[in-house]
């Protein structure tokens, strides 16, 4: 290999070696000269590695701090985690939930009790099974993929001129050979669907009930013995949605004139079912302001002489956020 030699090489060969002066001292000087640039490069590389490592540690610590204090950081800057502007305080309505008052089996429910807790909630109770042989079927209402609803009379009452049609059903998921679940009286236009609420699989039966044909809703769940437990009876249409995106569905009830058409939200908190009166939360007057629920968009609306205000449930918080369209 033909390499270019530095100037000192020819001098050393011509003079010192020829004269016998290339001794150990000269050799050490040459070695030091050769090694000196390599030491500078090694030191420079080492310094850069140390600097890079320090910067990496700082970045990691900053990331951890932001993760722990993200909500505070975003709120101070006026934005939420998605990058959208955080709502001003006047657009936030806190929802103060109350304990549901449960009613016992056969307990008389007074009007003043119902206005305190305007929809009927009760402890889970079994729905009665009756033999098909003891009834006379009058009408059949198929519920595709869920079961069949029946209107019937008990054979023992066929001669009674004051008899009223009863409502019962069978479910595809629960085998009750030769039997049906007897649910109630004076229920028209039944709609039976499979629904999930409060994190539990169940069923929703909505009917026009009573002599005034008002909407009534019933939610029930399977029990551990192959039967059904009734949980709630609401005088008004019932909607199910995970309003706060916590994985457990809430129940929204838009009540009838009997309850001044208030809207209520029922939510599971721990092992309790809690409720909030949306009209009261929004400070809506019973005389000139109305509250509605739009299930397709999960929007709560308050209508008054000043126009319509829209609200949505805050994600992960028991709050309403006013929307400005």
CSV table of C-alpha atoms in Angstrom, one decimal:
chain,number,residue,atom,x,y,z
A,1,UNK,CA,0.0,0.0,0.0
A,2,UNK,CA,1.5,3.4,-1.1
A,3,UNK,CA,0.7,5.9,1.6
A,4,UNK,CA,1.9,9.5,1.8
A,5,UNK,CA,4.4,10.0,4.7
A,6,UNK,CA,4.4,13.2,6.8
A,7,UNK,CA,7.5,15.5,6.7
A,8,UNK,CA,8.8,14.4,10.1
A,9,UNK,CA,9.1,10.8,8.8
A,10,UNK,CA,11.7,11.6,6.2
A,11,UNK,CA,13.6,13.7,8.6
A,12,UNK,CA,13.7,11.0,11.2
A,13,UNK,CA,14.8,8.4,8.7
A,14,UNK,CA,17.5,10.6,7.0
A,15,UNK,CA,19.0,12.2,10.1
A,16,UNK,CA,18.2,10.6,13.4
A,17,UNK,CA,18.2,6.9,12.4
A,18,UNK,CA,21.2,7.5,10.2
A,19,UNK,CA,23.0,9.1,13.1
A,20,UNK,CA,21.9,6.7,15.6
A,21,UNK,CA,20.0,9.3,17.5
A,22,UNK,CA,16.5,7.7,17.2
A,23,UNK,CA,16.4,6.5,20.7
A,24,UNK,CA,13.6,5.7,23.2
A,25,UNK,CA,12.9,9.3,23.9
A,26,UNK,CA,12.4,10.0,20.2
A,27,UNK,CA,10.2,7.0,19.9
A,28,UNK,CA,8.0,8.1,22.8
A,29,UNK,CA,7.6,11.5,21.2
A,30,UNK,CA,6.4,10.0,18.0
A,31,UNK,CA,3.9,7.8,19.7
A,32,UNK,CA,2.5,10.7,21.7
A,33,UNK,CA,2.2,12.7,18.5
A,34,UNK,CA,0.3,9.9,16.8
A,35,UNK,CA,-2.1,9.3,19.7
A,36,UNK,CA,-2.9,12.9,20.6
A,37,UNK,CA,-5.6,13.5,17.9
A,38,UNK,CA,-7.4,10.3,18.7
A,39,UNK,CA,-7.7,11.3,22.4
A,40,UNK,CA,-9.3,14.6,21.3
A,41,UNK,CA,-11.8,12.8,19.1
A,42,UNK,CA,-12.7,10.3,21.8
A,43,UNK,CA,-13.1,13.1,24.4
A,44,UNK,CA,-15.4,15.0,22.0
A,45,UNK,CA,-17.5,12.0,21.4
A,46,UNK,CA,-17.8,11.2,25.1
A,47,UNK,CA,-18.9,14.8,25.8
A,48,UNK,CA,-21.6,14.6,23.1
A,49,UNK,CA,-22.9,11.3,24.5
A,50,UNK,CA,-23.2,12.8,28.0
A,51,UNK,CA,-25.0,15.9,26.6
A,52,UNK,CA,-27.4,13.8,24.6
A,53,UNK,CA,-28.2,11.6,27.6
A,54,UNK,CA,-28.9,14.6,29.8
A,55,UNK,CA,-31.2,16.1,27.3
A,56,UNK,CA,-33.1,12.8,26.9
A,57,UNK,CA,-33.6,12.6,30.7
A,58,UNK,CA,-35.0,16.2,30.8
A,59,UNK,CA,-37.4,15.3,28.0
A,60,UNK,CA,-38.6,12.2,29.8
A,61,UNK,CA,-39.1,14.0,33.1
A,62,UNK,CA,-41.1,16.7,31.2
A,63,UNK,CA,-43.3,14.1,29.6
A,64,UNK,CA,-44.0,12.5,33.0
A,65,UNK,CA,-44.9,15.9,34.5
A,66,UNK,CA,-47.3,16.7,31.7
A,67,UNK,CA,-49.0,13.3,32.0
A,68,UNK,CA,-49.6,13.9,35.8
A,69,UNK,CA,-50.6,17.6,35.5
A,70,UNK,CA,-52.2,17.6,32.0
A,71,UNK,CA,-55.6,18.7,33.2
A,72,UNK,CA,-54.2,21.6,35.1
A,73,UNK,CA,-51.9,22.6,32.2
A,74,UNK,CA,-54.7,22.5,29.6
A,75,UNK,CA,-57.2,24.3,31.9
A,76,UNK,CA,-54.8,27.1,32.6
A,77,UNK,CA,-54.3,27.6,28.9
A,78,UNK,CA,-58.0,27.6,28.2
A,79,UNK,CA,-58.1,24.4,26.1
A,80,UNK,CA,-59.0,20.8,26.8
A,81,UNK,CA,-57.0,17.7,25.9
A,82,UNK,CA,-58.5,17.5,22.4
A,83,UNK,CA,-57.2,21.0,21.7
A,84,UNK,CA,-60.7,22.6,21.7
A,85,UNK,CA,-61.3,25.7,23.8
A,86,UNK,CA,-62.4,24.9,27.3
A,87,UNK,CA,-65.9,26.2,28.0
A,88,UNK,CA,-66.2,29.4,30.1
A,89,UNK,CA,-67.6,29.0,33.6
A,90,UNK,CA,-71.0,30.5,32.6
A,91,UNK,CA,-71.4,27.6,30.1
A,92,UNK,CA,-70.9,24.9,32.7
A,93,UNK,CA,-73.8,23.5,34.7
A,94,UNK,CA,-73.1,21.1,37.6
A,95,UNK,CA,-75.4,18.1,38.0
A,96,UNK,CA,-76.3,17.4,41.6
A,97,UNK,CA,-77.5,13.8,41.8
A,98,UNK,CA,-79.8,12.5,44.5
A,99,UNK,CA,-80.5,9.0,45.8
A,100,UNK,CA,-83.4,7.3,44.2
A,101,UNK,CA,-86.2,6.5,46.6
A,102,UNK,CA,-87.1,2.8,46.2
A,103,UNK,CA,-90.6,1.6,46.7
A,104,UNK,CA,-91.4,-1.8,48.2
A,105,UNK,CA,-93.7,-4.5,46.9
A,106,UNK,CA,-97.4,-3.4,47.2
A,107,UNK,CA,-96.4,0.0,48.8
A,108,UNK,CA,-98.9,2.8,48.1
A,109,UNK,CA,-97.1,5.6,46.2
A,110,UNK,CA,-98.5,9.0,47.1
A,111,UNK,CA,-98.5,11.9,44.7
A,112,UNK,CA,-96.1,14.0,46.8
A,113,UNK,CA,-93.7,11.0,46.9
A,114,UNK,CA,-93.7,10.7,43.1
A,115,UNK,CA,-93.1,14.4,42.7
A,116,UNK,CA,-90.0,14.1,44.9
A,117,UNK,CA,-88.8,11.1,42.9
A,118,UNK,CA,-91.0,11.5,39.8
A,119,UNK,CA,-90.4,8.1,38.2
A,120,UNK,CA,-91.1,4.8,39.9
A,121,UNK,CA,-88.0,3.0,40.8
A,122,UNK,CA,-88.1,-0.2,42.9
A,123,UNK,CA,-85.8,-2.9,44.1
A,124,UNK,CA,-85.5,-5.8,41.7
A,125,UNK,CA,-88.5,-8.0,41.9
A,126,UNK,CA,-89.4,-11.2,40.0
A,127,UNK,CA,-91.9,-11.1,37.2
A,128,UNK,CA,-94.6,-13.7,37.5
A,129,UNK,CA,-94.7,-16.7,35.2
A,130,UNK,CA,-98.2,-18.0,34.2
A,131,UNK,CA,-99.2,-21.2,32.3
A,132,UNK,CA,-100.2,-20.6,28.7
A,133,UNK,CA,-103.0,-23.1,29.3
A,134,UNK,CA,-104.6,-20.7,31.8
A,135,UNK,CA,-105.0,-17.8,29.4
A,136,UNK,CA,-106.8,-17.0,26.2
A,137,UNK,CA,-104.6,-15.2,23.7
A,138,UNK,CA,-106.2,-12.1,22.0
A,139,UNK,CA,-103.4,-10.4,20.1
A,140,UNK,CA,-99.8,-11.3,19.2
A,141,UNK,CA,-96.9,-8.7,18.7
A,142,UNK,CA,-93.7,-10.3,17.4
A,143,UNK,CA,-90.4,-8.6,18.5
A,144,UNK,CA,-87.9,-9.8,16.0
A,145,UNK,CA,-84.8,-11.2,17.6
A,146,UNK,CA,-86.1,-10.6,21.1
A,147,UNK,CA,-89.4,-12.5,21.6
A,148,UNK,CA,-93.2,-12.2,21.4
A,149,UNK,CA,-95.6,-10.0,23.3
A,150,UNK,CA,-99.2,-11.1,23.9
A,151,UNK,CA,-102.5,-9.6,24.9
A,152,UNK,CA,-104.6,-12.1,26.8
A,153,UNK,CA,-107.3,-12.7,29.3
A,154,UNK,CA,-107.2,-15.3,32.1
A,155,UNK,CA,-109.8,-18.0,31.3
A,156,UNK,CA,-111.1,-17.6,34.8
A,157,UNK,CA,-112.3,-14.0,34.0
A,158,UNK,CA,-113.8,-14.5,30.6
A,159,UNK,CA,-117.3,-14.1,32.0
A,160,UNK,CA,-116.5,-10.9,33.8
A,161,UNK,CA,-117.8,-7.9,31.8
A,162,UNK,CA,-115.3,-5.6,33.5
A,163,UNK,CA,-112.2,-7.6,32.5
A,164,UNK,CA,-109.2,-5.8,31.0
A,165,UNK,CA,-106.6,-7.3,28.6
A,166,UNK,CA,-103.4,-8.4,30.2
A,167,UNK,CA,-99.9,-8.1,28.7
A,168,UNK,CA,-97.3,-10.8,28.8
A,169,UNK,CA,-94.4,-12.0,26.7
A,170,UNK,CA,-91.9,-14.8,26.0
A,171,UNK,CA,-88.2,-14.2,25.3
A,172,UNK,CA,-85.9,-16.0,22.9
A,173,UNK,CA,-83.0,-15.9,25.4
A,174,UNK,CA,-85.0,-17.5,28.3
A,175,UNK,CA,-86.7,-20.8,28.0
A,176,UNK,CA,-90.1,-21.0,29.6
A,177,UNK,CA,-91.8,-24.0,28.0
A,178,UNK,CA,-95.6,-23.6,28.1
A,179,UNK,CA,-95.3,-20.4,30.2
A,180,UNK,CA,-95.2,-16.6,29.6
A,181,UNK,CA,-94.2,-13.7,31.8
A,182,UNK,CA,-97.2,-11.8,33.0
A,183,UNK,CA,-96.4,-8.1,33.2
A,184,UNK,CA,-99.4,-5.9,33.6
A,185,UNK,CA,-102.8,-4.6,32.5
A,186,UNK,CA,-104.0,-1.9,30.1
A,187,UNK,CA,-100.9,-1.8,27.9
A,188,UNK,CA,-101.3,-0.9,24.2
A,189,UNK,CA,-98.9,-1.0,21.2
A,190,UNK,CA,-96.1,-2.8,23.0
A,191,UNK,CA,-92.5,-2.4,21.7
A,192,UNK,CA,-90.0,-4.9,23.2
A,193,UNK,CA,-86.3,-4.5,22.6
A,194,UNK,CA,-83.1,-5.8,24.0
A,195,UNK,CA,-81.2,-3.0,25.8
A,196,UNK,CA,-78.2,-2.5,28.1
A,197,UNK,CA,-78.3,0.0,30.9
A,198,UNK,CA,-76.2,0.7,34.0
A,199,UNK,CA,-73.7,-1.8,32.6
A,200,UNK,CA,-76.2,-4.7,32.6
A,201,UNK,CA,-77.8,-6.5,29.8
A,202,UNK,CA,-81.6,-6.3,29.9
A,203,UNK,CA,-84.9,-5.6,28.1
A,204,UNK,CA,-87.0,-2.5,27.5
A,205,UNK,CA,-90.8,-2.6,27.2
A,206,UNK,CA,-92.5,0.6,26.0
A,207,UNK,CA,-96.3,0.8,25.8
A,208,UNK,CA,-99.2,3.2,25.8
A,209,UNK,CA,-100.7,2.6,29.2
A,210,UNK,CA,-103.7,3.5,31.2
A,211,UNK,CA,-107.0,5.1,30.2
A,212,UNK,CA,-105.1,8.2,28.8
A,213,UNK,CA,-102.7,6.2,26.6
A,214,UNK,CA,-99.6,7.9,28.1
A,215,UNK,CA,-96.2,6.4,27.3
A,216,UNK,CA,-94.9,4.0,29.9
A,217,UNK,CA,-91.5,2.4,30.0
A,218,UNK,CA,-90.2,-0.7,31.9
A,219,UNK,CA,-86.7,-2.0,32.2
A,220,UNK,CA,-85.9,-5.5,33.5
A,221,UNK,CA,-83.0,-7.9,33.5
A,222,UNK,CA,-82.5,-11.7,33.7
A,223,UNK,CA,-81.9,-13.2,37.1
A,224,UNK,CA,-79.6,-16.1,38.1
A,225,UNK,CA,-82.4,-18.6,38.2
A,226,UNK,CA,-83.7,-18.2,34.6
A,227,UNK,CA,-86.3,-15.7,35.4
A,228,UNK,CA,-86.6,-11.9,35.1
A,229,UNK,CA,-86.3,-9.0,37.6
A,230,UNK,CA,-88.2,-5.8,37.1
A,231,UNK,CA,-86.1,-2.7,38.0
A,232,UNK,CA,-88.0,0.4,37.0
A,233,UNK,CA,-91.4,1.7,35.7
A,234,UNK,CA,-91.3,5.1,34.2
A,235,UNK,CA,-94.2,7.3,33.1
A,236,UNK,CA,-92.7,8.6,29.9
A,237,UNK,CA,-90.5,7.5,27.1
A,238,UNK,CA,-87.1,6.1,28.2
A,239,UNK,CA,-83.8,6.4,26.3
A,240,UNK,CA,-80.5,4.7,27.0
A,241,UNK,CA,-77.2,6.2,26.3
A,242,UNK,CA,-73.6,6.4,27.7
A,243,UNK,CA,-73.8,10.1,28.2
A,244,UNK,CA,-70.5,10.6,30.0
A,245,UNK,CA,-68.6,7.9,28.0
A,246,UNK,CA,-67.6,6.0,31.2
A,247,UNK,CA,-68.7,2.6,29.7
A,248,UNK,CA,-72.0,2.4,31.8
A,249,UNK,CA,-75.2,3.5,30.1
A,250,UNK,CA,-77.5,6.0,31.7
A,251,UNK,CA,-81.3,6.2,31.4
A,252,UNK,CA,-83.0,9.4,30.3
A,253,UNK,CA,-86.7,9.7,31.0
A,254,UNK,CA,-88.9,12.5,29.5
A,255,UNK,CA,-91.9,12.4,31.7
A,256,UNK,CA,-95.5,13.2,31.0
A,257,UNK,CA,-97.8,16.1,32.0
A,258,UNK,CA,-98.3,14.4,35.3
A,259,UNK,CA,-94.7,15.4,36.2
A,260,UNK,CA,-94.8,18.7,34.4
A,261,UNK,CA,-92.9,17.2,31.6
A,262,UNK,CA,-89.6,17.2,33.4
A,263,UNK,CA,-86.5,15.3,32.0
A,264,UNK,CA,-84.6,13.1,34.3
A,265,UNK,CA,-81.2,11.3,34.1
A,266,UNK,CA,-80.7,8.0,36.1
A,267,UNK,CA,-77.1,7.0,36.6
A,268,UNK,CA,-75.3,4.2,38.5
A,269,UNK,CA,-72.9,5.4,41.1
A,270,UNK,CA,-71.2,2.6,43.0
A,271,UNK,CA,-74.0,0.2,44.0
A,272,UNK,CA,-76.7,2.9,44.0
A,273,UNK,CA,-78.9,4.3,41.2
A,274,UNK,CA,-79.0,8.1,41.4
A,275,UNK,CA,-81.1,10.7,39.5
A,276,UNK,CA,-81.0,14.3,38.6
A,277,UNK,CA,-83.9,16.6,37.5
A,278,UNK,CA,-82.6,18.3,34.4
A,279,UNK,CA,-85.2,21.0,34.6
A,280,UNK,CA,-84.0,22.0,38.0
A,281,UNK,CA,-80.4,21.8,37.1
A,282,UNK,CA,-80.9,24.2,34.2
A,283,UNK,CA,-83.2,26.4,36.4
A,284,UNK,CA,-86.0,26.0,33.9
A,285,UNK,CA,-89.4,27.6,34.9
A,286,UNK,CA,-92.4,25.3,34.8
A,287,UNK,CA,-94.5,28.1,33.3
A,288,UNK,CA,-92.6,29.4,30.2
A,289,UNK,CA,-89.6,27.1,29.7
A,290,UNK,CA,-89.5,23.5,28.5
A,291,UNK,CA,-86.7,21.0,28.5
A,292,UNK,CA,-86.4,18.3,25.8
A,293,UNK,CA,-84.0,15.4,25.1
A,294,UNK,CA,-82.9,14.7,21.5
A,295,UNK,CA,-81.7,11.1,21.6
A,296,UNK,CA,-80.1,11.0,18.1
A,297,UNK,CA,-77.5,13.6,19.1
A,298,UNK,CA,-77.7,13.1,22.9
A,299,UNK,CA,-78.5,16.8,23.3
A,300,UNK,CA,-80.6,18.4,26.0
A,301,UNK,CA,-82.5,21.5,24.9
A,302,UNK,CA,-84.2,24.2,26.9
A,303,UNK,CA,-86.8,26.3,25.0
A,304,UNK,CA,-88.0,29.7,26.2
A,305,UNK,CA,-89.2,33.0,24.8
A,306,UNK,CA,-85.5,33.9,24.3
A,307,UNK,CA,-84.9,30.9,22.0
A,308,UNK,CA,-83.4,27.5,22.3
A,309,UNK,CA,-80.2,26.6,24.3
A,310,UNK,CA,-78.5,23.3,23.7
A,311,UNK,CA,-76.4,21.3,26.2
A,312,UNK,CA,-74.4,18.1,26.1
A,313,UNK,CA,-73.1,15.9,28.9
A,314,UNK,CA,-69.4,16.5,29.7
A,315,UNK,CA,-67.2,13.5,29.1
A,316,UNK,CA,-66.1,12.0,32.4
A,317,UNK,CA,-67.8,14.7,34.5
A,318,UNK,CA,-71.3,15.2,35.9
A,319,UNK,CA,-71.7,18.5,34.1
A,320,UNK,CA,-73.6,20.0,31.2
A,321,UNK,CA,-71.7,22.1,28.7
A,322,UNK,CA,-73.7,24.7,26.7
A,323,UNK,CA,-73.3,24.5,23.0
A,324,UNK,CA,-73.0,27.5,20.8
A,325,UNK,CA,-74.0,26.6,17.3
